[in-house]
Coordinates of N, CA and C in Angstrom, one line a residue:
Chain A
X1 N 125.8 99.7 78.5 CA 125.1 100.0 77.3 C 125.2 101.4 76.9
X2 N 125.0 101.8 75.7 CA 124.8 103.3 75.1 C 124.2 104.5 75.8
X3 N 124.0 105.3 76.5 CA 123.6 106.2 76.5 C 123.3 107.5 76.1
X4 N 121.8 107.9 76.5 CA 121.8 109.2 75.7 C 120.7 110.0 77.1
X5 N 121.7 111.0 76.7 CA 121.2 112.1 77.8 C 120.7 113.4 77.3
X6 N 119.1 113.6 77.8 CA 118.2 114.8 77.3 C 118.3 115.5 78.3
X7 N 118.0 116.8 77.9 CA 118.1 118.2 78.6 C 117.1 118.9 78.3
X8 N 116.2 120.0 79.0 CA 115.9 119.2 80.5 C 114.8 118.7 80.3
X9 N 114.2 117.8 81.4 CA 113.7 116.8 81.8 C 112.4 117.6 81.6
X10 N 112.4 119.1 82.0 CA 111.2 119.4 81.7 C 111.5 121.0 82.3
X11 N 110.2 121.9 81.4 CA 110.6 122.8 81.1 C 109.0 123.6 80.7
X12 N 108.9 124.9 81.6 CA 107.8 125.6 81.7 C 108.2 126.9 80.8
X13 N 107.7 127.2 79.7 CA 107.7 128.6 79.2 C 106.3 129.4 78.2
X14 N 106.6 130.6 78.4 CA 105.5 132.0 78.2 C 105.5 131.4 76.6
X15 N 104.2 131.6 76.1 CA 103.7 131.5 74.8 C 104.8 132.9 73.9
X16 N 105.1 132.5 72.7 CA 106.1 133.1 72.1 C 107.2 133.2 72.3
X17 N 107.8 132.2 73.1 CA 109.0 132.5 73.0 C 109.9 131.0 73.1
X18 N 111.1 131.2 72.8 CA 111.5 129.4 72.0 C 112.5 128.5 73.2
X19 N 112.5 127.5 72.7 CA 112.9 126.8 73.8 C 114.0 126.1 73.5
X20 N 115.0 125.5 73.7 CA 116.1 124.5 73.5 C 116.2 122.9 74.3
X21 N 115.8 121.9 73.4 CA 116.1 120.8 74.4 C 116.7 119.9 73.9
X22 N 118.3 119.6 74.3 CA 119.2 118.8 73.9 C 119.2 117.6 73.9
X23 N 120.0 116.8 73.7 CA 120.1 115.5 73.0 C 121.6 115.1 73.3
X24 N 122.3 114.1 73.8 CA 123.6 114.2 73.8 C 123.5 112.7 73.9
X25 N 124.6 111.8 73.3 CA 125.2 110.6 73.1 C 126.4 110.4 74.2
X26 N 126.3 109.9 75.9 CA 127.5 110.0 76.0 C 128.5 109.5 75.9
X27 N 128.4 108.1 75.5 CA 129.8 107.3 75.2 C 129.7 106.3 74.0
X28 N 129.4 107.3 72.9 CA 129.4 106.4 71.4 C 129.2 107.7 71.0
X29 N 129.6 107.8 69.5 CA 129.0 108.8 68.4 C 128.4 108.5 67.8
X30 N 127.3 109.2 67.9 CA 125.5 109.3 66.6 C 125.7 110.5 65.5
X31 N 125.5 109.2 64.4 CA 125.7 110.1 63.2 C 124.1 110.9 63.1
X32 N 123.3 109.9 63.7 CA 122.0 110.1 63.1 C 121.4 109.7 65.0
X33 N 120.3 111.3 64.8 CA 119.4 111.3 65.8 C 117.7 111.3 65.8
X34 N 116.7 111.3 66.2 CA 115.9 110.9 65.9 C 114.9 111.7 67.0
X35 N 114.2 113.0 66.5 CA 112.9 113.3 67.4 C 112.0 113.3 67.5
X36 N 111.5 113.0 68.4 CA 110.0 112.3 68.4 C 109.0 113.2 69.4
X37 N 107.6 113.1 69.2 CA 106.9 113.9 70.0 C 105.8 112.9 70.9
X38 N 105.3 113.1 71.7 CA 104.2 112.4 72.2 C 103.3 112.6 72.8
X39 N 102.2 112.3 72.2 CA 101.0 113.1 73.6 C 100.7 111.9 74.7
X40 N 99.8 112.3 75.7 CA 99.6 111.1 76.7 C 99.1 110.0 76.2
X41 N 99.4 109.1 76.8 CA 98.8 107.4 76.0 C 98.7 107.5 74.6
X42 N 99.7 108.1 73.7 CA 99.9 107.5 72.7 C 101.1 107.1 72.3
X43 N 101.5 106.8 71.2 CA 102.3 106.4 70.5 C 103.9 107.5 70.7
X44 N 104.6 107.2 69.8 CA 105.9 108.1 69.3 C 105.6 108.4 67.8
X45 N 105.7 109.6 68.1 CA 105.1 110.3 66.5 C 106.8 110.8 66.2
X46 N 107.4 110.2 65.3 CA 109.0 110.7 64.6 C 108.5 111.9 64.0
X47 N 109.2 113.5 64.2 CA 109.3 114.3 63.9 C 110.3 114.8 62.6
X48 N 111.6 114.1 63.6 CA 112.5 114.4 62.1 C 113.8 113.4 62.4
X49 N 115.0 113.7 61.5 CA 115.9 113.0 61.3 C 116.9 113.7 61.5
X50 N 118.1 113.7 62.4 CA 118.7 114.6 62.7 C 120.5 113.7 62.5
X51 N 120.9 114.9 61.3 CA 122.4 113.9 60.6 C 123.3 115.0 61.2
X52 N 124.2 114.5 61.3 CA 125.7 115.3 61.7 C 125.8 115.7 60.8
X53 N 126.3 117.1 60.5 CA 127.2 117.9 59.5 C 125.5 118.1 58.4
X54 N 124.8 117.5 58.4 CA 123.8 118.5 57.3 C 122.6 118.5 57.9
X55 N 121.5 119.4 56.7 CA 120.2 119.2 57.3 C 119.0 117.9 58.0
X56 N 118.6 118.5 58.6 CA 117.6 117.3 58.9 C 116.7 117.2 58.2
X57 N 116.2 116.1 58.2 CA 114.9 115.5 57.5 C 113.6 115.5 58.3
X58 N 112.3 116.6 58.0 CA 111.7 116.2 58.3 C 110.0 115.2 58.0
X59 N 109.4 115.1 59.1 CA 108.4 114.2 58.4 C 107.3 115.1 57.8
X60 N 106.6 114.2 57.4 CA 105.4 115.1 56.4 C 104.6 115.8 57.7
X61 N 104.5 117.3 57.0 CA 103.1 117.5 58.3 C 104.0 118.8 59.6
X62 N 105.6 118.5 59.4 CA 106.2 119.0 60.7 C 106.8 120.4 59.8
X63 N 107.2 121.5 61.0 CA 107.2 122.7 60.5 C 108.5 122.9 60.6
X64 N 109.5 123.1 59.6 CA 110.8 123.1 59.9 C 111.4 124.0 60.2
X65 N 110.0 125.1 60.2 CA 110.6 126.7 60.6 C 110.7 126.5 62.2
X66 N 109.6 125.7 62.7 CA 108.8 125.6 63.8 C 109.9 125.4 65.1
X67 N 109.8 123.9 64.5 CA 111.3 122.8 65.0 C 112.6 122.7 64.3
X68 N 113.4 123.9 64.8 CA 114.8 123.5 64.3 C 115.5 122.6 65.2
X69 N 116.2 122.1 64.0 CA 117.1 120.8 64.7 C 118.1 121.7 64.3
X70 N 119.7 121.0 65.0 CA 120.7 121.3 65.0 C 121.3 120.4 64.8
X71 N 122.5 119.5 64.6 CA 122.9 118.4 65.1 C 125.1 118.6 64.4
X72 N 125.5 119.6 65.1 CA 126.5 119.9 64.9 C 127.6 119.4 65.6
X73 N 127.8 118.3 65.9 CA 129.0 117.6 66.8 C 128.4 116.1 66.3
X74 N 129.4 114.9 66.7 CA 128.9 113.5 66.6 C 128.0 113.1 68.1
X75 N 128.0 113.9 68.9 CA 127.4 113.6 70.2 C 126.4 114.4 70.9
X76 N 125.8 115.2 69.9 CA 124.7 116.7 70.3 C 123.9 117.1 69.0
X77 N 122.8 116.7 69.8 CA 121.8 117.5 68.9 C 120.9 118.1 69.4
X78 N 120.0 119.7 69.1 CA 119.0 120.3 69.7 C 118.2 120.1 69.0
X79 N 117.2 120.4 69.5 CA 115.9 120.6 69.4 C 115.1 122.0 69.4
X80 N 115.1 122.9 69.1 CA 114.3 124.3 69.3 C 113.2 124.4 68.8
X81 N 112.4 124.5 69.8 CA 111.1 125.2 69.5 C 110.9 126.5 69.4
X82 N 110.3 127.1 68.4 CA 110.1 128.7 68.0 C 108.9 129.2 68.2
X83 N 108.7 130.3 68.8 CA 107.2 130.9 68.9 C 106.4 129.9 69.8
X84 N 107.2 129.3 70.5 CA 106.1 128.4 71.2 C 104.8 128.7 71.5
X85 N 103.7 128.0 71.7 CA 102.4 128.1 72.0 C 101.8 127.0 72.7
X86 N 100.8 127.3 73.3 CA 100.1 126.3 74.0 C 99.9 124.7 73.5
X87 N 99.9 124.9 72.0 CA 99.5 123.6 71.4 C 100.6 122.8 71.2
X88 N 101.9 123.5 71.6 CA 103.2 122.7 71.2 C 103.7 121.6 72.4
X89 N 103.1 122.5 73.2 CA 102.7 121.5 74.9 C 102.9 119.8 74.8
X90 N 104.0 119.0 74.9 CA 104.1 117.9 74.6 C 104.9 117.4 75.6
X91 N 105.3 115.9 75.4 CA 107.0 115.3 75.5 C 107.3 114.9 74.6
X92 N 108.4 115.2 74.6 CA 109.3 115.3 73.4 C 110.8 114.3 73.7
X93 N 111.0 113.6 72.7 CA 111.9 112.7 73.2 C 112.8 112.1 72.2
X94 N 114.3 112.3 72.2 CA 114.9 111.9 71.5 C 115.9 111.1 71.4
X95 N 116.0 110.1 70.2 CA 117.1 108.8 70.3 C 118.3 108.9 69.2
X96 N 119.1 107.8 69.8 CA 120.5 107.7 68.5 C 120.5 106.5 68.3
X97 N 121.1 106.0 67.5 CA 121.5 104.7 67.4 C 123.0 104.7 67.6
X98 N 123.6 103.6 67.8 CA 124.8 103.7 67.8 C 125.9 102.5 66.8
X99 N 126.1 103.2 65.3 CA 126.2 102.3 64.6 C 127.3 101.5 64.5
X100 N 128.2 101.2 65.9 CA 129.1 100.5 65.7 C 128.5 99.0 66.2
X101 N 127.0 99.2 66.8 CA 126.4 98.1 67.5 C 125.7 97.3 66.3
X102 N 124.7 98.1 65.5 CA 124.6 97.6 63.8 C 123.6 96.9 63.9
X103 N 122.4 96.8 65.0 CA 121.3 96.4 64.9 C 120.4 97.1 65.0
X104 N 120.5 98.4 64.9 CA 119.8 99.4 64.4 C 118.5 99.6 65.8
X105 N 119.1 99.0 66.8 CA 118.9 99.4 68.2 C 118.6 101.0 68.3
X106 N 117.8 101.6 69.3 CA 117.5 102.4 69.3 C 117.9 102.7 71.0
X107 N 118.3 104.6 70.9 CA 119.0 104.2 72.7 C 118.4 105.6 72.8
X108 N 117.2 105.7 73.8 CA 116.4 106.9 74.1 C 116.9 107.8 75.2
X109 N 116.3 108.9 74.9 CA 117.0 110.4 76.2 C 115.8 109.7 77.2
X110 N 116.0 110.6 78.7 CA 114.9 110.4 79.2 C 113.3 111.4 79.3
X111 N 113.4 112.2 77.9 CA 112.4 113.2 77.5 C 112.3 114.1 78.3
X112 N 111.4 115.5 77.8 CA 111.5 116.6 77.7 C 109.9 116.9 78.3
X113 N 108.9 117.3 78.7 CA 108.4 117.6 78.8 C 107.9 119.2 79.0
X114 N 107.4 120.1 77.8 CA 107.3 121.3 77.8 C 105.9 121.7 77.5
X115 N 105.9 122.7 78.5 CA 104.1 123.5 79.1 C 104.4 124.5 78.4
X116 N 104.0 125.1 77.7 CA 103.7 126.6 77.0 C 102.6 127.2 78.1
X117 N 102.6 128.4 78.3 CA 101.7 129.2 79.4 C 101.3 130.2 78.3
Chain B
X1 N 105.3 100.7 52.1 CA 105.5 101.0 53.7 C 105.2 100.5 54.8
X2 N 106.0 100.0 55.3 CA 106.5 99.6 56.6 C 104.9 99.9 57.5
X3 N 104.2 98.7 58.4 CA 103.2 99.3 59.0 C 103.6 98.1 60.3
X4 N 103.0 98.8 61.9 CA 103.1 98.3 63.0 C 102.0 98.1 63.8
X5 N 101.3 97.1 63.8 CA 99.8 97.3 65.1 C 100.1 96.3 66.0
X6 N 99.5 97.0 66.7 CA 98.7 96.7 68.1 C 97.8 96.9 68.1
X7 N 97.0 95.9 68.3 CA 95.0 96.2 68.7 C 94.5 96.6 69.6
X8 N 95.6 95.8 70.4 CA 95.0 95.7 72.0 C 95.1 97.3 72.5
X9 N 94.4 98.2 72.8 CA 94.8 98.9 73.6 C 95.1 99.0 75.0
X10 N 94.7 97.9 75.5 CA 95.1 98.2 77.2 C 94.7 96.7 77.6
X11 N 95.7 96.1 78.8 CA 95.2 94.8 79.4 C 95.7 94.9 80.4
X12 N 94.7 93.8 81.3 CA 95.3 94.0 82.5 C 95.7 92.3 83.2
X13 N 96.7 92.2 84.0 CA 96.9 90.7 84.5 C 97.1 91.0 85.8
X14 N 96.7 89.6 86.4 CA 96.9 89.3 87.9 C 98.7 89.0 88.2
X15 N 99.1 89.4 89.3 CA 100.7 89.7 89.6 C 100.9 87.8 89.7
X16 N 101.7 87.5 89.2 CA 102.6 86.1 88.9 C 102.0 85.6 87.8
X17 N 101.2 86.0 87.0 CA 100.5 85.4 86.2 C 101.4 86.0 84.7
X18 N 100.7 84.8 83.3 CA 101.1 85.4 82.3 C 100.6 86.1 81.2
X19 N 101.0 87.1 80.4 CA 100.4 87.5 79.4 C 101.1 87.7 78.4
X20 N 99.9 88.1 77.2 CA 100.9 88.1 76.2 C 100.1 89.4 75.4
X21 N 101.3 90.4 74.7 CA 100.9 91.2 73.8 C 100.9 91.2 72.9
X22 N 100.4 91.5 71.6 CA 100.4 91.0 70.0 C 100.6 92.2 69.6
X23 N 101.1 91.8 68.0 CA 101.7 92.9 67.8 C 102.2 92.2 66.3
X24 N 101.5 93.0 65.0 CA 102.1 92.3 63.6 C 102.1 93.1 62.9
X25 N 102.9 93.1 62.0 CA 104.1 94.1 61.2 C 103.5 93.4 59.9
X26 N 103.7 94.5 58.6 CA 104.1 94.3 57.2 C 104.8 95.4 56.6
X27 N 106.2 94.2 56.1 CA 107.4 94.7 55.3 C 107.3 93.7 54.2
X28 N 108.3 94.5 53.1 CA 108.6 93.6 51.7 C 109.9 93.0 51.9
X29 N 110.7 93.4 53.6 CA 112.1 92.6 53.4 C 112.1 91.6 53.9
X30 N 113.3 91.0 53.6 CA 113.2 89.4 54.3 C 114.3 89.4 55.4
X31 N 115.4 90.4 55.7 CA 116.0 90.6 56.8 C 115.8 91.9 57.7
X32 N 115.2 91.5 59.0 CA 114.7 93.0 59.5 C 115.2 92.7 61.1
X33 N 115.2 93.4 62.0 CA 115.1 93.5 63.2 C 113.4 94.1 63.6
X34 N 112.9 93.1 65.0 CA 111.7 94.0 65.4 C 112.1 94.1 66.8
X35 N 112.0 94.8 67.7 CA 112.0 95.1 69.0 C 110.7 95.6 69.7
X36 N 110.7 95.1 71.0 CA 109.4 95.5 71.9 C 110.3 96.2 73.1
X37 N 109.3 97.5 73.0 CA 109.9 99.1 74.4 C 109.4 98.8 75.0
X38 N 109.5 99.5 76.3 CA 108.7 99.3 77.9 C 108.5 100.6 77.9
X39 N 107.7 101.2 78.5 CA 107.6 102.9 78.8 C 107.1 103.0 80.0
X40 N 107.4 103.0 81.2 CA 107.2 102.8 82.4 C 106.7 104.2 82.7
X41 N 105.8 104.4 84.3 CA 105.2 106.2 84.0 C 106.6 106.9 84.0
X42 N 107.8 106.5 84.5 CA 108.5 107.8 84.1 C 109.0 108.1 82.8
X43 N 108.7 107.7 81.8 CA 108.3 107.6 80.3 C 109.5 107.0 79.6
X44 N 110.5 106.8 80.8 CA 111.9 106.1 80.0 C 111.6 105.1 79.1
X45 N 112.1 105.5 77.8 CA 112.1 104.3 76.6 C 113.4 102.7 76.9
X46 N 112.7 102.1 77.4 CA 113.6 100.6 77.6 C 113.3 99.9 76.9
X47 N 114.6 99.0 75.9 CA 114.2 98.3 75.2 C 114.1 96.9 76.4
X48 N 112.8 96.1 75.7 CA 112.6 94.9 76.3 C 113.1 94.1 75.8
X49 N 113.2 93.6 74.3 CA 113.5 92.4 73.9 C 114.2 92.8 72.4
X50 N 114.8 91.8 71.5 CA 114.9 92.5 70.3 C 115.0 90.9 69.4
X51 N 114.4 90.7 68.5 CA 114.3 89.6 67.4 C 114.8 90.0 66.0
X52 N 116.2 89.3 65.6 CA 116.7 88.9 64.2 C 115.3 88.2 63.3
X53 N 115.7 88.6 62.4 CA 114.0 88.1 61.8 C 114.7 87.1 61.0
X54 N 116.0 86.9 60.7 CA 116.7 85.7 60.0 C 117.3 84.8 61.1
X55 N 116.7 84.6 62.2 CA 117.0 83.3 63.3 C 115.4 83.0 63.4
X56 N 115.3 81.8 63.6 CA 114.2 80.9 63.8 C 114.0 81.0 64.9
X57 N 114.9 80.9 65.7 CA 114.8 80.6 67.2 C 114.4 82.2 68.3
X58 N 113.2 82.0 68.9 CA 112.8 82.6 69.5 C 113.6 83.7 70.5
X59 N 113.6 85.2 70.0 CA 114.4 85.5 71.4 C 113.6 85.1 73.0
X60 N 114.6 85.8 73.9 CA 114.0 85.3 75.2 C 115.1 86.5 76.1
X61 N 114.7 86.7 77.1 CA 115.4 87.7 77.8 C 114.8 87.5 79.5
X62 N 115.5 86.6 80.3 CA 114.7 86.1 82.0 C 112.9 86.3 81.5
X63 N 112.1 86.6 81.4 CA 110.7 86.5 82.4 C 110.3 87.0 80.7
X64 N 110.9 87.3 79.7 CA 110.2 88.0 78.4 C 110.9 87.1 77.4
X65 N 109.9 86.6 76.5 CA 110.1 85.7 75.4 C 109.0 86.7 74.6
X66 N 109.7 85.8 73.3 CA 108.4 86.0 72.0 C 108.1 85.2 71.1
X67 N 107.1 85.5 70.2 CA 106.6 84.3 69.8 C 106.3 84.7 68.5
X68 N 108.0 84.6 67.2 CA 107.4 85.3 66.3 C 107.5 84.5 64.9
X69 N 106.4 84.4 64.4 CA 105.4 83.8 63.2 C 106.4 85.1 61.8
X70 N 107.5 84.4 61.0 CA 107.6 85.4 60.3 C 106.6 85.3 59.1
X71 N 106.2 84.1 59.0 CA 105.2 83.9 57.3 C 104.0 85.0 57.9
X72 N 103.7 84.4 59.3 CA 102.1 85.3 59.4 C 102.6 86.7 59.6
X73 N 103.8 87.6 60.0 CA 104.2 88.6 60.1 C 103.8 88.9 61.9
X74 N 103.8 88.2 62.5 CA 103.3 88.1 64.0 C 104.3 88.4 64.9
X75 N 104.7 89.4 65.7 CA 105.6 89.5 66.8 C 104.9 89.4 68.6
X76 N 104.9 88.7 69.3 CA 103.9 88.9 70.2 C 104.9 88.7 71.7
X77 N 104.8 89.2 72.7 CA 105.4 89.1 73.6 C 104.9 88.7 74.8
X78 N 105.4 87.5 75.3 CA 104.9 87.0 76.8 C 106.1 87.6 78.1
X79 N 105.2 88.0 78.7 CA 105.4 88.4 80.1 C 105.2 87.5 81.1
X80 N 106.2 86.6 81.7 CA 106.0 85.0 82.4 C 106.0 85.5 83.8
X81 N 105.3 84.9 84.8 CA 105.4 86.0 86.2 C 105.4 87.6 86.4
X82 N 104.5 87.9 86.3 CA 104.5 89.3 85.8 C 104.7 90.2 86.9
X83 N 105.2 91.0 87.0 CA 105.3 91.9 88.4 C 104.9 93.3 88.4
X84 N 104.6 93.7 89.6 CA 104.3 94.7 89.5 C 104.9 96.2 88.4
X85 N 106.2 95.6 88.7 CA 107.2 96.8 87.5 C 107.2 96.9 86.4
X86 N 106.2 95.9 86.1 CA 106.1 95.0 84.8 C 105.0 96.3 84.1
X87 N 104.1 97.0 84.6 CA 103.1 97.8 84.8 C 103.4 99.6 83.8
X88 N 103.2 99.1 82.8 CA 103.9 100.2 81.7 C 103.4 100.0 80.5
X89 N 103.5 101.0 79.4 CA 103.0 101.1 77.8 C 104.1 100.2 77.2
X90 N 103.7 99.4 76.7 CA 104.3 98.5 75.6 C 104.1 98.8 74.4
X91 N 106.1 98.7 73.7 CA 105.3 99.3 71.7 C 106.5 98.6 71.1
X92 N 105.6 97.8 70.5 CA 106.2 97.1 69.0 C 106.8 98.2 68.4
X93 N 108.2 97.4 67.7 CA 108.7 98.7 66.9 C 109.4 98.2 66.0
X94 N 109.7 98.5 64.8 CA 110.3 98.2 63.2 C 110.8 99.0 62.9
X95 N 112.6 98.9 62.5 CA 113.5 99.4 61.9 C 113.2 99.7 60.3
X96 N 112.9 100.9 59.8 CA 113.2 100.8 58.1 C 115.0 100.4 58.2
X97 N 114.7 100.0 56.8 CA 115.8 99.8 56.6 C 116.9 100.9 55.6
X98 N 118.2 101.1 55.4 CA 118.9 102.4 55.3 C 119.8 102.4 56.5
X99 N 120.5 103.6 55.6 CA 121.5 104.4 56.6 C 120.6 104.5 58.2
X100 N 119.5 105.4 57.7 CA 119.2 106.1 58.7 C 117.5 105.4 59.2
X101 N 117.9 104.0 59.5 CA 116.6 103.3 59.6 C 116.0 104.0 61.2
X102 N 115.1 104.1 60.7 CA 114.2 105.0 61.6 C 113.3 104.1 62.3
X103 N 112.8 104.3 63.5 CA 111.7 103.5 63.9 C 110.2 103.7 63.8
X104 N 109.3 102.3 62.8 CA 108.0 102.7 62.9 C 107.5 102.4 64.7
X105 N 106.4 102.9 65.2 CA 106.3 102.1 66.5 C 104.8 101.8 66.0
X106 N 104.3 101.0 67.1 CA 102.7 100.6 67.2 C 102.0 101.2 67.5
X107 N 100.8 101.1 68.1 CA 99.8 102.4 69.1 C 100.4 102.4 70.8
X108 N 101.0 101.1 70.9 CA 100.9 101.1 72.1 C 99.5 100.3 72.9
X109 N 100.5 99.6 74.1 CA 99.3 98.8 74.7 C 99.6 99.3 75.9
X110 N 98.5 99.7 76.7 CA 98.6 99.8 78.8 C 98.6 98.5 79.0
X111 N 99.4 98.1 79.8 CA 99.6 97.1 80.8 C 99.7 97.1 82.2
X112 N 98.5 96.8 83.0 CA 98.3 97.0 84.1 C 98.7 95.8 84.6
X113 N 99.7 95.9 85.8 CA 99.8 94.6 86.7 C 99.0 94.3 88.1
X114 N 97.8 93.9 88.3 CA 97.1 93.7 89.5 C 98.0 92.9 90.6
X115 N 97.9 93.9 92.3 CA 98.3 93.2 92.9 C 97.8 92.1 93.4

């Protein structure tokens, strides 16, 4: 099946300062990637839309200065958090589809979990 | 817009036994995919099952079937012999439709498997 492989798994950092957590497709190309945030026992809250070659889309509410996406190759996309803070403290977790399969399947990283100190 | 629930927030079943999660959606299309995740504690997103909403015929995947009502908009998933592994957040989840169909999910249900 598809795979997609997140970086890292989890990740301790000092308030103010930003973070990077990737996203990679390894054996299919994703035009389109998908980040999502989560706190404990809830849901998958979609953050944004992450397209090869242009901007991403984000959802109502998300700070685009905040959370830059990247998504510059058909097989990688980041994630950066800026000015981190305590409250940005989540898992974070992101998917591709892979549209040669065309059921609009969804194929998840194994998430990010990041502590702001 | 696309909406996904789950009521249930949390249930619990005896190990060989069966249950079932509910789970109903409202859309204005008439061809959609719905799928149910597993989230086990190490939080890996696994798809469990996946339903064509233009086949009648129930999916089924070894020990997980479903049971879906498209007039009532009803997706609901039985867990037949349930096992301990079985023991994870369950989420309904709906494809928009588009290039870039996105997934709505549910709240999520706890599913405890008693030994």
């Amino acid at each position: 099946g598809a795979v997609v492989s997140q970086h890292p798994s989890w990740v301790i950092c000092k308030s103010g300062t930003s973070v990077k957590i990737e996203c990679r497709s390894l054996d299919f190309q994703a035009t389109t990637m998908f980040w999502y945030r989560q706190f404990p026992k809830q849901s998958l809250m979609l953050m944004a839309t992450s397209n090869e070659g242009s901007k991403a889309t984000y959802e109502q509410g998300v700070e685009k200065d905040k959370f830059l996406i990247n998504h510059a190759s058909l097989t990688l996309s980041t994630l950066t958090v800026t000015s981190a803070h305590p409250e940005d403290s989540s898992f974070y977790i992101c998917s591709a589809r892979d549209p040669v399969r065309g059921s609009t399947e969804a194929f998840f990283g194994q998430g990010t979990r990041l502590t702001v100190v | 817009a696309q909406t996904v629930t789950q009521s249930q927030p949390e249930m619990s079943v005896q190990e060989a036994e069966t249950v079932t999660l509910s789970c109903t959606y409202d859309t204005s299309e008439s061809n959609y995919y719905l799928f149910w995740y597993k989230q086990p504690p190490s939080r890996q997103m696994i798809l469990v099952i996946r339903q064509e909403a233009y086949k009648q015929q129930n999916a089924t995947e070894n020990r997980f079937s479903v049971n879906f009502q498209k007039a009532a908009k009803s997706f609901s998933l039985k867990i037949s012999d349930s096992q301990l592994g079985d023991t994870a957040m369950y989420f309904c989840a709906f494809p928009s439709t588009g290039a870039n169909s996105k997934l709505t999910f549910g709240k999520g249900i706890t599913l405890s498997v008693r030994p």
